[in-house]
XYZ file of C-alpha atoms in Angstrom:
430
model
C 114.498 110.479 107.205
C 113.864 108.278 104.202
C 111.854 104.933 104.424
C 115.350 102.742 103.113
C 119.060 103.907 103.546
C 119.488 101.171 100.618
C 119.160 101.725 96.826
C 115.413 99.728 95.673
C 117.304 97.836 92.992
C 120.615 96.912 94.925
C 117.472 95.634 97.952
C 116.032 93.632 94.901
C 119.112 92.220 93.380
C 120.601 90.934 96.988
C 116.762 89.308 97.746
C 116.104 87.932 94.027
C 119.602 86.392 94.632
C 118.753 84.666 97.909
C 115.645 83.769 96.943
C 116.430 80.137 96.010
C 118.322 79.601 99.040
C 115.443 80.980 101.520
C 113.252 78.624 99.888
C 115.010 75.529 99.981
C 115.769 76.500 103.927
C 111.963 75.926 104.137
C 111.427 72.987 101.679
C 113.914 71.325 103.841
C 112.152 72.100 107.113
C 108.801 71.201 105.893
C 110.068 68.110 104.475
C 111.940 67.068 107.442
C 108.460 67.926 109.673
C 105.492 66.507 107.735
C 104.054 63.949 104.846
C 103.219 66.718 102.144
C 101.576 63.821 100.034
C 97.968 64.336 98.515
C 95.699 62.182 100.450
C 92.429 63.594 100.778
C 89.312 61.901 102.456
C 86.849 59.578 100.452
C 83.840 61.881 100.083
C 84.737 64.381 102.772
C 84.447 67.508 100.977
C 84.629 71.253 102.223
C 81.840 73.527 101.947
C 81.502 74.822 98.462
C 82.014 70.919 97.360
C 84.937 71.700 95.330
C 87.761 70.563 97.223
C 88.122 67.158 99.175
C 89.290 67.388 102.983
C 92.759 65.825 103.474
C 93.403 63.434 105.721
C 95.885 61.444 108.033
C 98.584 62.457 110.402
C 101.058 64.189 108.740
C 103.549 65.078 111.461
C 106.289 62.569 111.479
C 107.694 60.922 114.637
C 110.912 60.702 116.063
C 112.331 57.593 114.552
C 111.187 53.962 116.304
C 108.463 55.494 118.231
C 104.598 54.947 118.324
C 102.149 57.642 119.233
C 101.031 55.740 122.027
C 104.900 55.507 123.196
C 104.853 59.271 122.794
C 101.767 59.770 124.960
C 103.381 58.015 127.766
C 105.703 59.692 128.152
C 105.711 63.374 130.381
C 106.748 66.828 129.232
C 109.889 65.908 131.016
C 110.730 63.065 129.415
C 110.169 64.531 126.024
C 112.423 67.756 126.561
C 115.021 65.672 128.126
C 115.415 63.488 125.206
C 114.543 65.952 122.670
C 111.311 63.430 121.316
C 108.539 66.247 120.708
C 107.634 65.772 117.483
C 108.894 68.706 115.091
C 105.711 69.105 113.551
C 104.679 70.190 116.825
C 107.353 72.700 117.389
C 106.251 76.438 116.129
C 106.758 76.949 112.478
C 109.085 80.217 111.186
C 107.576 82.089 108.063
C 109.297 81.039 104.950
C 111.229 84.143 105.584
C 110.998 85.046 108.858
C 114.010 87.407 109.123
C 112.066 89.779 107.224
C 108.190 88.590 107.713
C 105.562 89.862 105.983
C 102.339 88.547 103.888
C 102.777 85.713 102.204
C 99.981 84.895 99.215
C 99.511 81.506 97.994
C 99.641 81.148 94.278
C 96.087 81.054 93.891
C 95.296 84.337 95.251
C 97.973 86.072 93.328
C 97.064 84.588 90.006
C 93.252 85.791 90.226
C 93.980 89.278 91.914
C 96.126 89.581 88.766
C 93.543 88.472 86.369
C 91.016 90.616 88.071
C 92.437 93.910 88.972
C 95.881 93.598 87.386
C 97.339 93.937 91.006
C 100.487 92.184 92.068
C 100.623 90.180 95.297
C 103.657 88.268 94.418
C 106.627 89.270 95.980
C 110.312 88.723 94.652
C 112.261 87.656 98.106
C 110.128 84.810 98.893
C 107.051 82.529 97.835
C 104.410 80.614 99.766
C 105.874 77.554 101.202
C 102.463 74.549 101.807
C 101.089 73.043 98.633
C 97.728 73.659 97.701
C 96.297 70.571 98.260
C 97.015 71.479 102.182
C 94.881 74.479 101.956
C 91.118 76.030 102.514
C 89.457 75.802 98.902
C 89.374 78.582 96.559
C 87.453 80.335 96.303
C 85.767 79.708 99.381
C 81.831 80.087 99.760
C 80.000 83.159 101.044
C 77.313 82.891 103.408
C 75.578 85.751 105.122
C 73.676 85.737 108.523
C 70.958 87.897 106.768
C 70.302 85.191 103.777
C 70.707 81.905 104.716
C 68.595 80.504 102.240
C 70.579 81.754 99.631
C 74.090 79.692 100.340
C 76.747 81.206 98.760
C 76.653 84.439 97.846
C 79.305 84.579 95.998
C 78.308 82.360 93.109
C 81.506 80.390 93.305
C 83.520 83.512 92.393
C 86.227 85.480 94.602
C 84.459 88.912 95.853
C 87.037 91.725 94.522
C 86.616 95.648 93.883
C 85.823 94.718 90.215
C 82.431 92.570 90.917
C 81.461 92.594 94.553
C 78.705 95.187 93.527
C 77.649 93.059 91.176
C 77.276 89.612 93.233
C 76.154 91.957 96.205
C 73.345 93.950 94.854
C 69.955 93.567 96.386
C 71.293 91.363 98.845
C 73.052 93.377 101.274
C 72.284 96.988 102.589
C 73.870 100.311 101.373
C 75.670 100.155 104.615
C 76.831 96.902 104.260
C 77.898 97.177 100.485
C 80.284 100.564 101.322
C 81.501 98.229 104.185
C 82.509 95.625 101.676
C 83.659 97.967 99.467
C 86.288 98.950 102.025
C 87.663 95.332 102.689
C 87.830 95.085 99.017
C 90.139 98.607 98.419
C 93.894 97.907 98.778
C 95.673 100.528 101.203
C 99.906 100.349 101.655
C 101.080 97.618 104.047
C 105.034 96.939 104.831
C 106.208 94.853 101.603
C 103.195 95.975 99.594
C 103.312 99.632 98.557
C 104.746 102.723 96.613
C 108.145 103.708 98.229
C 111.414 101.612 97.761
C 110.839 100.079 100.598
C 108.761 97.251 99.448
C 109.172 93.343 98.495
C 107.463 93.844 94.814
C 108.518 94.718 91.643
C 106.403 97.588 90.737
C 104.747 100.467 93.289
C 101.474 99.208 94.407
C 98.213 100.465 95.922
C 98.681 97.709 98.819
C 96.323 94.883 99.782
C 93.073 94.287 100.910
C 91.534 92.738 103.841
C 90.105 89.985 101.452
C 93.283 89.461 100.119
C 93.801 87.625 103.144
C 90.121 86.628 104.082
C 88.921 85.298 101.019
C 85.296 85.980 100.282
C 85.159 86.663 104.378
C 87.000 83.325 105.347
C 90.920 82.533 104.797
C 93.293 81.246 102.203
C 96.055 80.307 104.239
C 97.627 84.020 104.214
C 100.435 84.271 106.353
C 102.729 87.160 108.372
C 104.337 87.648 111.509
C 102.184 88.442 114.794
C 102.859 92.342 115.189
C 102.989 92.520 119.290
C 106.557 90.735 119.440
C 110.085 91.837 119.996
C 112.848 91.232 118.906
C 112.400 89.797 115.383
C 113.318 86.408 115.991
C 110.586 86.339 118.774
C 107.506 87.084 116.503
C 105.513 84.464 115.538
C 103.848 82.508 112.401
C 100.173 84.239 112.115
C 98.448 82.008 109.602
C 94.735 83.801 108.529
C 91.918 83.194 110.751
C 88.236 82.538 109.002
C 86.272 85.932 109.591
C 82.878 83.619 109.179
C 81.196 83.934 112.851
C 82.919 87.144 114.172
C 79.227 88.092 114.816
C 79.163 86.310 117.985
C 82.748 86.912 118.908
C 84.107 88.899 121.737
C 87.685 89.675 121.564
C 89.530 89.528 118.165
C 93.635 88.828 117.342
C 95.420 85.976 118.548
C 97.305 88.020 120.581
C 95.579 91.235 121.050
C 92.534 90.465 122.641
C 90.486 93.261 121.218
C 87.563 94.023 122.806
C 85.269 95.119 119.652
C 85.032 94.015 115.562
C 85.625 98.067 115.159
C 89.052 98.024 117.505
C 90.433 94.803 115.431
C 89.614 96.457 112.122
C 91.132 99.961 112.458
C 94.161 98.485 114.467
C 94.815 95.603 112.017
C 95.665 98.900 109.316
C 97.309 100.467 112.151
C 99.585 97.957 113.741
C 99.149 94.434 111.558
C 99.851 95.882 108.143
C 103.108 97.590 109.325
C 104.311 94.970 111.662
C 103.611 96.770 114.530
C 105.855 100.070 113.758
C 103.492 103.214 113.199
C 106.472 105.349 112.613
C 107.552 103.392 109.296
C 103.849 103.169 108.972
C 103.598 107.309 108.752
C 106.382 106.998 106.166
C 104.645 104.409 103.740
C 100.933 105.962 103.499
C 99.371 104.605 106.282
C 95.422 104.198 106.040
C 93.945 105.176 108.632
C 90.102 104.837 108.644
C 87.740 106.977 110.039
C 85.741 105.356 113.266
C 82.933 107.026 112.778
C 82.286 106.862 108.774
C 84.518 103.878 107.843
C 85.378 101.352 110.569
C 82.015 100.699 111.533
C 80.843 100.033 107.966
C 83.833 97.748 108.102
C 82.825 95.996 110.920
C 79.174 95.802 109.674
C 79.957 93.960 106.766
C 82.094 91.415 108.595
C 79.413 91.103 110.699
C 77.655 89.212 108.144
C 80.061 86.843 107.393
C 77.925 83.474 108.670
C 79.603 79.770 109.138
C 78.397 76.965 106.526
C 75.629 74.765 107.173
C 75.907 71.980 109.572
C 73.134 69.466 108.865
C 73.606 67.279 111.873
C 73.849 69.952 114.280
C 70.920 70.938 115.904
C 70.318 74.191 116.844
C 71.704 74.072 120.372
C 75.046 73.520 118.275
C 74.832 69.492 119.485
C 74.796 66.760 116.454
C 71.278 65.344 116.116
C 71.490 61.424 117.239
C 69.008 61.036 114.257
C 71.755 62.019 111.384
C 74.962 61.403 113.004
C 76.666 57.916 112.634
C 77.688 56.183 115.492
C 81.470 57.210 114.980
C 80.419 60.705 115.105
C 78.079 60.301 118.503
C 81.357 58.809 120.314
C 83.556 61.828 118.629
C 80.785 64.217 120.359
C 81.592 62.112 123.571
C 85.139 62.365 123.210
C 84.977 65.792 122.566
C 82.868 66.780 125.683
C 84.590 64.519 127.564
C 87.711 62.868 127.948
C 89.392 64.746 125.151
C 88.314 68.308 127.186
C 88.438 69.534 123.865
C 84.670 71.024 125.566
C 86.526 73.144 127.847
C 87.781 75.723 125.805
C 85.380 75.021 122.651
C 81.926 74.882 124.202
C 78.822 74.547 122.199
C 77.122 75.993 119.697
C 79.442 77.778 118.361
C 82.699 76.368 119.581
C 84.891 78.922 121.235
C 84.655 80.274 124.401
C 86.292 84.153 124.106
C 89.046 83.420 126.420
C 92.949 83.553 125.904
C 94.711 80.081 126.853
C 98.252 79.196 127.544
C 98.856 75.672 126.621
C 102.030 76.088 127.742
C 103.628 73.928 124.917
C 107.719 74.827 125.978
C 107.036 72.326 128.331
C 108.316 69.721 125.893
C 111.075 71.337 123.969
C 114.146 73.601 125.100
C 114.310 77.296 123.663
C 116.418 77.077 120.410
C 116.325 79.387 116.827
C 114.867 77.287 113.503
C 115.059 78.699 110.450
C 115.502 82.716 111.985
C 112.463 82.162 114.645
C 113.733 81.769 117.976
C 111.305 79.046 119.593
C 110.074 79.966 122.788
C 107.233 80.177 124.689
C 104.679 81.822 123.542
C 101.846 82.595 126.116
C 97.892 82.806 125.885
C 96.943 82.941 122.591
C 93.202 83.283 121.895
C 90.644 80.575 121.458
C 89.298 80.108 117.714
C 85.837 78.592 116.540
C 85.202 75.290 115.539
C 82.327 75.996 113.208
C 83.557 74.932 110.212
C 86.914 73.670 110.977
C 87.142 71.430 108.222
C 87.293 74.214 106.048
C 90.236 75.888 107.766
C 93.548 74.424 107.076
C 95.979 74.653 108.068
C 95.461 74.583 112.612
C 96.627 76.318 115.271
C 97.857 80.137 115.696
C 100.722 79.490 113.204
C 99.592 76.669 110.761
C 101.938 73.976 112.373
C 99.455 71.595 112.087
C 98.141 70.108 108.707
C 95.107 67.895 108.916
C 92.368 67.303 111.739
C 94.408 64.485 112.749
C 97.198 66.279 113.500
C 95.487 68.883 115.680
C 93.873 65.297 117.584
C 97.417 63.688 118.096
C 98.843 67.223 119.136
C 96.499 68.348 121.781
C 96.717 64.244 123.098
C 100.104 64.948 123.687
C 99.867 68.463 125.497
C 96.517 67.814 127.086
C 97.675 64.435 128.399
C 94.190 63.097 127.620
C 95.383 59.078 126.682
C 93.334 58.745 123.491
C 92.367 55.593 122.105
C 93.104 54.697 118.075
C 89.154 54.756 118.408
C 88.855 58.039 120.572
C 90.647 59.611 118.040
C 89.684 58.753 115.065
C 85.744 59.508 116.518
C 87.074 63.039 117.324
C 88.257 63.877 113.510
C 84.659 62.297 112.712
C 82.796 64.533 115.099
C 84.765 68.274 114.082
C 83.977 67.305 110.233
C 80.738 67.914 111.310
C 80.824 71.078 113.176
């Protein structure tokens, strides 16, 4: 059987066509959801000290009503009326019909530059400004040489210098390891049949085309364990930094080992979950022995910034933190329960949680994803976490702030303006 039953160029001509139309779809959603203004925080800057953290809530709320009249209100209340904010409601891929990686500008324009590779695909485009994202490149630390900071010298790692940044520093093992997250294999839109969402036969992507220099750039696809289409969700890229001391891997998956994640992510991930078309469009499919675990090796490196007023129990020293920051900690550990499923030191507990959000909203389809409930979904560090926007599984949530006034809401916690603002103080630190 062939990959497409459809001619490549009629495909391209009908998706090049619609292309405005899919966009503006999202504009208008994002729009209608959240303040996309740039309004980043007075000296609060992310690790490599080239981009400023943003700041604020940026989730709008239903019209006359207070966050505070919000939080009094019960799950019942809020369905019933229809009041849960929609920047709280899952958000669809820009094209979710059809899925896929999405790259944000930045990534595409220096792939090109450096290995003359497209990542830009002609149906649709990344939909969150850039000001809204994880800095670019992102630093690279390593759990082997701490003292050295970033690694990467303020550069993105590709296949065309990573021996060069990486040489002396990391083993033989670890360099073929790296080597291997840096060589692009086919995935679904990004190959060499007709059945692709680029313009010209590719060798694929990468997994640092996603995770940045080991962290994240805001990537985003489709979770590949759903069905039907509609019921996939939003995956927005996870920060590899820390998998060292993690125990189960995919938001969804819950694999057991670094090795199982890796060699399933080609397997499953990169072909939304459909080995057959995945047989069809040259499927990578590393060896476990010879390949996965230098893989998984190399990831294993990947270490979290520095965190100067945390001591090394993972608690902020009451020395260097500021008193905002001491009642955040409180907060955190406390009322907010935000301690229960991110304990110290490193902020994640390797458990799957259903917050059970479909509480507050009735099933209904938004922009082609059909918003229901959505079931455990794994617990991810906070190590860092000012580094990582967008938050949550799917990216729904913009700032800090809006993770604080979202998990307020669902937890039922009854946050102070105080409490709150403390908490945002506190996980800038982390």
């Amino acid at each position: 059987m062939p990959v497409v039953e459809v001619d490549f160029a009629a495909v391209r001509a009908r998706d090049v066509a619609a292309k405005p139309e899919v966009m503006q779809r999202q504009r208008t959603l994002l729009e209608a959801r959240y303040d996309l203004s740039d309004r980043p925080a007075a000296g609060v800057m992310m690790a490599g000290g080239r981009k400023a953290v943003q700041q604020g809530v940026r989730v709008k709320r239903p019209a006359g009503l207070t966050w505070e009249h919000l939080a009094a209100m019960s799950a019942d209340e809020m369905r019933a009326k229809d009041l849960f904010p929609r920047g709280f409601l899952p958000l669809p891929h820009v094209k979710h019909e059809t899925g896929g990686m999405i790259f944000p500008d930045f990534e595409i324009q220096e792939i090109d530059r450096q290995e003359a590779r497209s990542l830009q695909r002609f149906d649709a485009d990344f939909d969150l400004p850039d000001h809204l994202l994880p800095e670019f490149p992102p630093p690279l630390f390593l759990t082997t040489r701490p003292e050295l900071g970033d690694v990467s010298q303020g550069q993105l790692l590709t296949i065309k210098n990573f021996f060069a940044l990486l040489d002396g520093i990391v083993t033989p093992v670890q360099m073929e390891g790296m080597r291997l997250l840096l060589t692009p294999f086919p995935q679904q839109q990004f190959n060499q049949t007709d059945d692709r969402k680029i313009d010209a036969a590719t060798l694929g992507v990468t997994c640092l085309d996603c995770h940045a220099n080991g962290h994240t750039n805001a990537a985003f696809h489709l979770n590949p364990d759903n069905r039907p289409q509609a019921a996939r969700f939003r995956i927005d890229t996870v920060s590899l930094r820390g998998m060292f001391n993690q125990k189960i891997h995919g938001s969804k998956r819950s694999l057991r080992s670094v090795e199982d994640f890796t060699e399933f992510e080609q397997r499953t991930a990169y072909f939304d979950g459909d080995q057959v078309t995945a047989a069809k469009k040259g499927v990578n499919l590393p060896d476990r022995a010879s390949q996965v675990v230098l893989m998984a090796q190399m990831q294993n490196m990947f270490d979290f910034p520095p965190a100067p007023k945390l001591t090394a129990l993972g608690r902020l020293d009451p020395t260097r933190a500021t008193e905002e920051e001491r009642l955040g900690e409180e907060v955190f550990f406390g009322k907010g329960q935000c301690g229960v499923c991110h304990p110290a030191p490193f902020y994640l507990d390797d458990k799957m949680h259903d917050l059970k959000v479909e509480r507050f909203y009735t099933p209904r389809t938004i922009n082609g994803e059909w918003i229901h409930a959505e079931g455990p979904i794994k617990t991810f560090t906070l190590r860092g976490i000012k580094d990582a926007p967008p938050y949550l599984h799917d990216g729904r949530l913009l700032t800090l702030e809006d993770t604080v006034e979202f998990f307020n809401l669902v937890l039922g916690v009854q946050l102070t303006a105080r409490e709150k603002a403390a908490l945002v103080a506190f996980m800038r630190q982390l």
